[in-house]
């Protein structure tokens, strides 16, 4: 933690708060896992267990006015940005009290008043949207920046390269945060790409970039502090590659036959929460205080599930509202025959 304390250290109370944020994401997704296993989550649920330090370390530097875009693995990012856990859970289990009135679900969380302009299940689909929001901020002369979280697999999509090229050309205020967990679904990075480091993709485009240990909260915090400050200053886009590991399967229910027991044990040993706990213990924070922070997060999320469940189910008659098509087209396709 020393290096961080020397440069922009937010102080012990803030580190404890951020440790609590790691726990809030872990506890939130623990609830999602239980709900999904019980069949209460329509569609797939992808957990970010093991990757929480990226969400917390980056979002610590964002305000509500900054735009955030995320992927199919986005619960942690949205929570760390400050969205309401109850409304998120209600969305995930299809309640009308959800962030999107239950129309979007786990992979399509949107909370515009909080700057969460969207999650998407289309791998790489969030990248040009983030550049668009950055372009809008630039055109309006606003200080806000745009941040997009995506996986290493998304860099195989052409749209990643198109977006980076234009972002550098137009010097857009966009921060690309790649969570490099070494897998795209069930395929390891070695099996699907000849380019090991995602950071290397920045060089030919002349984009500033850094790679950081994504399981080390203070390291991510410091790297993101530099990256966001640079993007805010008008110096153009930035790529922050966070090396991390997903401790769970690709989705809830993935038996992970493609990973050895040894690999899973090694990944579990790198848990970002345990790591931060050791750091804080080293700074003489009492074990009891840290345990209480985790327990409070678990209680908060259990209550959030109860609150979410109390909401009315999304009304199927509303399914075609808030879409681009005119309501008349949705009412009765057979009319006029
Ligand atoms: C355009 C598109 N192609 C394929 C898929 C199927 N798919 C869902 S997740 C995924 C892997 C994504 O890997 P990565 O970007 O590394 O994210 P991670 O799941 O590791 O967080 C794929 C190929 C999709 N959703 N969208
Ligand atoms: Mg990946």
Short mmCIF file of C-alpha atoms and ligand atoms in Angstrom, two decimals:
data_model
loop_
_atom_site.label_atom_id
_atom_site.label_comp_id
_atom_site.label_asym_id
_atom_site.label_seq_id
_atom_site.Cartn_x
_atom_site.Cartn_y
_atom_site.Cartn_z
CA UNK A 1 0.00 0.00 0.00
CA UNK A 2 3.00 2.33 0.50
CA UNK A 3 3.30 3.43 -3.09
CA UNK A 4 -0.35 4.33 -3.16
CA UNK A 5 -0.15 6.22 0.11
CA UNK A 6 2.65 8.31 -1.42
CA UNK A 7 0.56 9.32 -4.43
CA UNK A 8 -3.02 10.25 -3.85
CA UNK A 9 -3.75 7.93 -0.94
CA UNK A 10 -7.41 8.45 -0.01
CA UNK A 11 -6.81 7.57 3.66
CA UNK A 12 -7.60 4.58 5.85
CA UNK A 13 -11.31 5.30 6.27
CA UNK A 14 -11.74 5.40 2.49
CA UNK A 15 -9.78 2.15 2.07
CA UNK A 16 -12.15 0.53 4.54
CA UNK A 17 -15.13 1.89 2.63
CA UNK A 18 -13.71 0.52 -0.61
CA UNK A 19 -13.08 -2.83 1.09
CA UNK A 20 -16.78 -2.74 1.95
CA UNK A 21 -17.58 -2.09 -1.69
CA UNK A 22 -15.70 -5.26 -2.66
CA UNK A 23 -17.83 -7.12 -0.16
CA UNK A 24 -21.06 -5.52 -1.36
CA UNK A 25 -20.39 -6.80 -4.90
CA UNK A 26 -19.44 -10.27 -3.62
CA UNK A 27 -22.57 -10.45 -1.44
CA UNK A 28 -24.81 -9.07 -4.19
CA UNK A 29 -23.60 -11.70 -6.63
CA UNK A 30 -23.87 -14.40 -3.98
CA UNK A 31 -27.57 -13.55 -3.89
CA UNK A 32 -27.79 -13.54 -7.69
CA UNK A 33 -26.19 -16.99 -7.73
CA UNK A 34 -28.76 -18.33 -5.25
CA UNK A 35 -31.64 -16.73 -7.15
CA UNK A 36 -30.39 -18.07 -10.49
CA UNK A 37 -29.90 -21.57 -9.11
CA UNK A 38 -33.48 -21.41 -7.79
CA UNK A 39 -34.76 -20.47 -11.26
CA UNK A 40 -35.76 -16.94 -10.27
CA UNK A 41 -33.50 -15.20 -12.82
CA UNK A 42 -34.80 -15.22 -16.40
CA UNK A 43 -31.93 -15.89 -18.81
CA UNK A 44 -28.28 -16.29 -17.90
CA UNK A 45 -26.46 -14.69 -14.99
CA UNK A 46 -22.71 -13.98 -15.31
CA UNK A 47 -20.89 -13.26 -12.05
CA UNK A 48 -17.77 -11.15 -11.59
CA UNK A 49 -16.63 -13.06 -8.49
CA UNK A 50 -12.86 -12.55 -8.21
CA UNK A 51 -12.86 -9.46 -10.41
CA UNK A 52 -14.41 -7.01 -7.91
CA UNK A 53 -11.28 -4.90 -7.38
CA UNK A 54 -11.44 -3.66 -10.98
CA UNK A 55 -14.97 -2.31 -10.56
CA UNK A 56 -14.24 -0.72 -7.19
CA UNK A 57 -10.82 0.71 -8.06
CA UNK A 58 -12.02 2.35 -11.27
CA UNK A 59 -15.45 3.55 -10.15
CA UNK A 60 -13.90 5.24 -7.09
CA UNK A 61 -12.82 7.95 -9.54
CA UNK A 62 -16.16 8.44 -11.29
CA UNK A 63 -19.03 10.81 -10.59
CA UNK A 64 -22.68 10.47 -11.52
CA UNK A 65 -22.13 12.69 -14.58
CA UNK A 66 -19.54 10.29 -16.02
CA UNK A 67 -20.95 7.72 -18.42
CA UNK A 68 -20.44 4.03 -17.70
CA UNK A 69 -20.93 1.17 -20.13
CA UNK A 70 -20.52 -2.48 -19.27
CA UNK A 71 -20.93 -6.00 -20.55
CA UNK A 72 -22.72 -9.25 -19.72
CA UNK A 73 -20.56 -9.36 -16.53
CA UNK A 74 -21.56 -5.93 -15.26
CA UNK A 75 -23.31 -6.18 -11.86
CA UNK A 76 -20.19 -5.08 -10.00
CA UNK A 77 -19.57 -2.04 -12.19
CA UNK A 78 -23.13 -0.78 -11.83
CA UNK A 79 -23.11 -1.31 -8.07
CA UNK A 80 -19.71 0.38 -7.67
CA UNK A 81 -20.99 3.36 -9.72
CA UNK A 82 -23.58 3.84 -6.98
CA UNK A 83 -26.78 2.35 -8.37
CA UNK A 84 -29.36 1.03 -5.93
CA UNK A 85 -28.89 -2.66 -5.08
CA UNK A 86 -32.62 -3.23 -4.54
CA UNK A 87 -33.57 -1.79 -7.95
CA UNK A 88 -30.78 -3.82 -9.57
CA UNK A 89 -31.93 -7.06 -7.96
CA UNK A 90 -35.55 -6.28 -8.81
CA UNK A 91 -34.44 -5.83 -12.42
CA UNK A 92 -32.53 -9.11 -12.40
CA UNK A 93 -35.56 -11.06 -11.16
CA UNK A 94 -37.96 -9.29 -13.52
CA UNK A 95 -39.89 -6.97 -11.23
CA UNK A 96 -41.63 -3.78 -12.32
CA UNK A 97 -39.68 -1.99 -9.56
CA UNK A 98 -36.41 -2.83 -11.34
CA UNK A 99 -34.04 -0.30 -12.89
CA UNK A 100 -35.66 -0.92 -16.30
CA UNK A 101 -39.06 -2.01 -14.98
CA UNK A 102 -37.95 -5.61 -15.35
CA UNK A 103 -37.58 -5.40 -19.13
CA UNK A 104 -33.78 -5.71 -19.26
CA UNK A 105 -32.59 -8.23 -16.71
CA UNK A 106 -29.06 -9.08 -15.65
CA UNK A 107 -27.32 -8.29 -18.94
CA UNK A 108 -29.13 -5.03 -19.68
CA UNK A 109 -28.92 -2.90 -16.55
CA UNK A 110 -29.41 0.80 -17.32
CA UNK A 111 -29.56 3.63 -14.76
CA UNK A 112 -29.31 6.85 -16.75
CA UNK A 113 -29.67 9.28 -13.78
CA UNK A 114 -26.58 7.62 -12.29
CA UNK A 115 -24.67 7.70 -15.58
CA UNK A 116 -25.03 3.97 -16.20
CA UNK A 117 -25.87 4.16 -19.87
CA UNK A 118 -25.93 0.50 -20.33
CA UNK A 119 -24.87 -3.08 -20.12
CA UNK A 120 -25.09 -5.28 -23.17
CA UNK A 121 -24.92 -8.99 -23.92
CA UNK A 122 -23.39 -8.23 -27.33
CA UNK A 123 -19.67 -8.75 -26.80
CA UNK A 124 -17.93 -5.52 -27.88
CA UNK A 125 -21.25 -3.76 -28.49
CA UNK A 126 -20.66 -1.37 -25.61
CA UNK A 127 -17.41 0.02 -27.07
CA UNK A 128 -18.78 2.29 -29.81
CA UNK A 129 -21.57 3.44 -27.48
CA UNK A 130 -18.94 4.58 -24.97
CA UNK A 131 -17.08 6.43 -27.70
CA UNK A 132 -20.38 8.04 -28.71
CA UNK A 133 -21.07 9.26 -25.17
CA UNK A 134 -17.49 10.58 -25.01
CA UNK A 135 -18.02 12.38 -28.31
CA UNK A 136 -21.26 13.90 -26.97
CA UNK A 137 -19.47 15.16 -23.83
CA UNK A 138 -16.67 16.60 -25.97
CA UNK A 139 -19.09 18.28 -28.39
CA UNK A 140 -21.04 19.83 -25.51
CA UNK A 141 -17.87 21.01 -23.80
CA UNK A 142 -18.63 18.96 -20.70
CA UNK A 143 -15.99 17.74 -18.27
CA UNK A 144 -17.55 14.27 -18.04
CA UNK A 145 -15.71 11.21 -19.29
CA UNK A 146 -16.96 7.88 -20.59
CA UNK A 147 -15.75 4.57 -19.18
CA UNK A 148 -16.33 1.16 -20.73
CA UNK A 149 -15.64 -2.21 -19.08
CA UNK A 150 -15.16 -5.17 -21.40
CA UNK A 151 -13.46 -8.57 -21.41
CA UNK A 152 -10.32 -9.71 -23.20
CA UNK A 153 -12.51 -11.67 -25.62
CA UNK A 154 -14.07 -8.44 -26.90
CA UNK A 155 -10.71 -7.34 -28.33
CA UNK A 156 -11.16 -10.05 -30.97
CA UNK A 157 -14.15 -8.17 -32.34
CA UNK A 158 -13.49 -5.75 -35.20
CA UNK A 159 -15.55 -3.10 -33.48
CA UNK A 160 -12.89 -2.83 -30.74
CA UNK A 161 -10.32 -1.72 -33.31
CA UNK A 162 -12.70 0.60 -35.14
CA UNK A 163 -13.67 2.27 -31.86
CA UNK A 164 -10.09 2.67 -30.66
CA UNK A 165 -9.02 4.13 -34.01
CA UNK A 166 -11.73 6.80 -34.05
CA UNK A 167 -11.31 7.54 -30.35
CA UNK A 168 -7.64 8.32 -30.85
CA UNK A 169 -8.26 10.25 -34.08
CA UNK A 170 -10.87 12.43 -32.37
CA UNK A 171 -9.09 12.48 -28.99
CA UNK A 172 -12.25 11.37 -27.23
CA UNK A 173 -12.48 11.37 -23.41
CA UNK A 174 -12.99 7.63 -23.10
CA UNK A 175 -11.34 5.16 -20.76
CA UNK A 176 -11.25 1.58 -22.02
CA UNK A 177 -11.03 -0.82 -19.08
CA UNK A 178 -10.28 -4.37 -20.15
CA UNK A 179 -10.83 -7.08 -17.56
CA UNK A 180 -8.39 -9.65 -18.85
CA UNK A 181 -9.49 -12.82 -17.07
CA UNK A 182 -7.82 -15.07 -19.64
CA UNK A 183 -11.04 -16.60 -20.91
CA UNK A 184 -13.75 -15.96 -23.46
CA UNK A 185 -16.55 -18.27 -22.37
CA UNK A 186 -14.82 -21.68 -22.13
CA UNK A 187 -11.81 -20.89 -24.31
CA UNK A 188 -8.54 -19.71 -22.82
CA UNK A 189 -6.78 -16.71 -24.30
CA UNK A 190 -3.90 -18.91 -25.54
CA UNK A 191 -6.41 -20.89 -27.60
CA UNK A 192 -8.12 -17.96 -29.29
CA UNK A 193 -5.54 -15.21 -29.73
CA UNK A 194 -1.92 -14.90 -30.77
CA UNK A 195 -1.74 -11.57 -28.92
CA UNK A 196 -1.27 -12.30 -25.22
CA UNK A 197 -1.34 -8.75 -23.89
CA UNK A 198 -4.38 -6.60 -24.57
CA UNK A 199 -2.29 -3.55 -23.77
CA UNK A 200 -0.27 -4.25 -26.94
CA UNK A 201 -3.30 -3.33 -29.03
CA UNK A 202 -2.93 0.30 -27.92
CA UNK A 203 0.51 0.83 -29.46
CA UNK A 204 -0.30 0.80 -33.20
CA UNK A 205 -3.07 3.32 -32.60
CA UNK A 206 -0.85 5.57 -30.48
CA UNK A 207 -3.12 5.25 -27.47
CA UNK A 208 -1.83 5.68 -23.91
CA UNK A 209 -2.13 2.43 -21.96
CA UNK A 210 -1.12 0.53 -18.86
CA UNK A 211 -1.45 -2.97 -17.46
CA UNK A 212 -2.18 -3.46 -13.79
CA UNK A 213 -2.79 -6.35 -11.38
CA UNK A 214 -6.58 -6.29 -11.34
CA UNK A 215 -6.80 -8.29 -8.11
CA UNK A 216 -4.90 -5.62 -6.15
CA UNK A 217 -7.36 -2.90 -5.16
CA UNK A 218 -4.78 -0.18 -4.30
CA UNK A 219 -2.94 -0.89 -7.57
CA UNK A 220 -6.14 -0.58 -9.62
CA UNK A 221 -7.14 2.53 -7.65
CA UNK A 222 -3.82 4.22 -8.38
CA UNK A 223 -3.72 3.20 -12.06
CA UNK A 224 -7.31 4.36 -12.54
CA UNK A 225 -6.56 7.63 -10.74
CA UNK A 226 -3.86 8.36 -13.29
CA UNK A 227 -5.92 7.12 -16.23
CA UNK A 228 -9.07 9.08 -15.38
CA UNK A 229 -7.08 12.25 -14.64
CA UNK A 230 -5.40 11.96 -18.00
CA UNK A 231 -8.64 11.36 -19.90
CA UNK A 232 -10.33 14.23 -18.02
CA UNK A 233 -7.48 16.56 -18.96
CA UNK A 234 -8.37 16.19 -22.65
CA UNK A 235 -5.31 14.08 -23.52
CA UNK A 236 -7.45 11.55 -25.41
CA UNK A 237 -8.43 7.94 -24.76
CA UNK A 238 -6.65 5.47 -22.49
CA UNK A 239 -6.57 1.70 -22.26
CA UNK A 240 -6.28 0.18 -18.80
CA UNK A 241 -5.74 -3.56 -18.90
CA UNK A 242 -6.54 -5.22 -15.59
CA UNK A 243 -5.16 -8.73 -15.22
CA UNK A 244 -7.68 -10.67 -13.19
CA UNK A 245 -9.37 -14.04 -12.72
CA UNK A 246 -12.93 -15.14 -12.55
CA UNK A 247 -13.33 -17.39 -9.55
CA UNK A 248 -16.69 -18.68 -10.78
CA UNK A 249 -17.87 -20.17 -14.05
CA UNK A 250 -18.69 -18.22 -17.19
CA UNK A 251 -22.33 -18.24 -16.09
CA UNK A 252 -24.18 -19.63 -13.08
CA UNK A 253 -24.39 -23.37 -13.73
CA UNK A 254 -21.17 -23.66 -15.76
CA UNK A 255 -19.51 -26.87 -14.50
CA UNK A 256 -16.09 -25.59 -15.66
CA UNK A 257 -14.83 -28.92 -17.02
CA UNK A 258 -12.31 -26.93 -19.03
CA UNK A 259 -10.41 -25.83 -15.88
CA UNK A 260 -8.33 -28.06 -13.65
CA UNK A 261 -8.81 -28.28 -9.91
CA UNK A 262 -5.29 -26.88 -9.47
CA UNK A 263 -6.12 -23.85 -11.62
CA UNK A 264 -9.27 -23.11 -9.65
CA UNK A 265 -7.39 -23.44 -6.35
CA UNK A 266 -4.69 -21.03 -7.59
CA UNK A 267 -7.32 -18.52 -8.69
CA UNK A 268 -9.15 -18.76 -5.36
CA UNK A 269 -5.87 -18.04 -3.57
CA UNK A 270 -5.70 -14.73 -5.43
CA UNK A 271 -9.08 -13.52 -4.13
CA UNK A 272 -9.02 -9.70 -4.16
CA UNK A 273 -11.06 -9.47 -0.95
CA UNK A 274 -8.67 -11.68 1.01
CA UNK A 275 -5.78 -9.73 -0.44
CA UNK A 276 -7.19 -6.37 0.63
CA UNK A 277 -8.04 -7.83 4.02
CA UNK A 278 -4.38 -8.79 4.51
CA UNK A 279 -3.35 -5.25 3.53
CA UNK A 280 -5.70 -3.70 6.03
CA UNK A 281 -4.67 -6.12 8.78
CA UNK A 282 -1.12 -5.01 8.04
CA UNK A 283 -2.23 -1.43 8.68
CA UNK A 284 -3.42 -2.49 12.14
CA UNK A 285 -7.13 -2.56 11.35
CA UNK A 286 -8.76 -5.10 13.70
CA UNK A 287 -9.87 -8.40 12.20
CA UNK A 288 -13.23 -7.98 13.95
CA UNK A 289 -13.80 -4.64 12.22
CA UNK A 290 -13.06 -6.15 8.80
CA UNK A 291 -15.30 -9.14 9.49
CA UNK A 292 -18.09 -6.75 10.52
CA UNK A 293 -17.74 -4.89 7.20
CA UNK A 294 -18.27 -8.15 5.30
CA UNK A 295 -21.18 -9.20 7.50
CA UNK A 296 -22.89 -5.82 7.02
CA UNK A 297 -22.66 -6.24 3.24
CA UNK A 298 -24.15 -9.74 3.45
CA UNK A 299 -27.04 -8.46 5.60
CA UNK A 300 -27.62 -5.50 3.25
CA UNK A 301 -27.91 -7.75 0.21
CA UNK A 302 -30.16 -10.29 1.94
CA UNK A 303 -32.52 -7.42 2.78
CA UNK A 304 -32.21 -6.09 -0.79
CA UNK A 305 -33.42 -9.45 -2.12
CA UNK A 306 -36.41 -9.38 0.23
CA UNK A 307 -37.23 -5.83 -0.93
CA UNK A 308 -36.79 -6.80 -4.59
CA UNK A 309 -39.03 -9.84 -4.24
CA UNK A 310 -41.79 -7.64 -2.79
CA UNK A 311 -42.09 -5.77 -6.11
CA UNK A 312 -44.83 -6.66 -8.59
CA UNK A 313 -43.69 -8.86 -11.50
CA UNK A 314 -43.07 -7.02 -14.77
CA UNK A 315 -46.27 -6.78 -16.77
CA UNK A 316 -45.95 -8.78 -20.04
CA UNK A 317 -48.35 -6.30 -21.69
CA UNK A 318 -45.61 -3.68 -21.28
CA UNK A 319 -43.02 -5.80 -23.11
CA UNK A 320 -43.13 -3.74 -26.31
CA UNK A 321 -43.23 -0.34 -24.62
CA UNK A 322 -40.07 1.78 -24.68
CA UNK A 323 -38.85 0.25 -27.93
CA UNK A 324 -38.22 2.02 -31.22
CA UNK A 325 -41.28 0.69 -33.03
CA UNK A 326 -44.53 2.66 -32.99
CA UNK A 327 -47.13 1.28 -30.51
CA UNK A 328 -49.63 0.76 -33.36
CA UNK A 329 -47.29 -1.82 -34.89
CA UNK A 330 -47.15 -3.73 -31.63
CA UNK A 331 -50.84 -3.87 -30.80
CA UNK A 332 -52.20 -6.52 -33.12
CA UNK A 333 -50.08 -7.81 -36.02
CA UNK A 334 -53.11 -9.54 -37.56
CA UNK A 335 -55.28 -6.39 -37.72
CA UNK A 336 -56.47 -5.32 -41.16
CA UNK A 337 -56.25 -8.77 -42.71
C1 LIG B 1 -21.14 -10.53 -30.63
C2 LIG B 1 -21.18 -11.72 -29.69
N1 LIG B 1 -20.50 -12.83 -30.02
C3 LIG B 1 -20.51 -13.90 -29.19
C4 LIG B 1 -21.22 -13.85 -28.02
C5 LIG B 1 -21.23 -15.05 -27.07
N2 LIG B 1 -20.39 -14.73 -25.90
C6 LIG B 1 -20.96 -14.36 -24.73
S1 LIG B 1 -19.79 -14.02 -23.56
C7 LIG B 1 -18.54 -14.41 -24.62
C8 LIG B 1 -17.11 -14.33 -24.17
C9 LIG B 1 -16.71 -12.98 -23.75
O1 LIG B 1 -15.41 -13.04 -23.26
P1 LIG B 1 -14.77 -11.76 -22.65
O2 LIG B 1 -15.04 -10.60 -23.53
O3 LIG B 1 -13.36 -12.07 -22.33
O4 LIG B 1 -15.62 -11.52 -21.31
P2 LIG B 1 -15.70 -12.44 -20.00
O5 LIG B 1 -16.88 -13.33 -20.20
O6 LIG B 1 -14.44 -13.19 -19.88
O7 LIG B 1 -15.91 -11.47 -18.89
C10 LIG B 1 -19.03 -14.78 -25.87
C11 LIG B 1 -18.18 -15.16 -27.01
C12 LIG B 1 -21.94 -12.68 -27.74
N3 LIG B 1 -22.65 -12.58 -26.60
N4 LIG B 1 -21.88 -11.62 -28.56
MG1 LIG B 2 -12.51 -12.79 -20.62
#
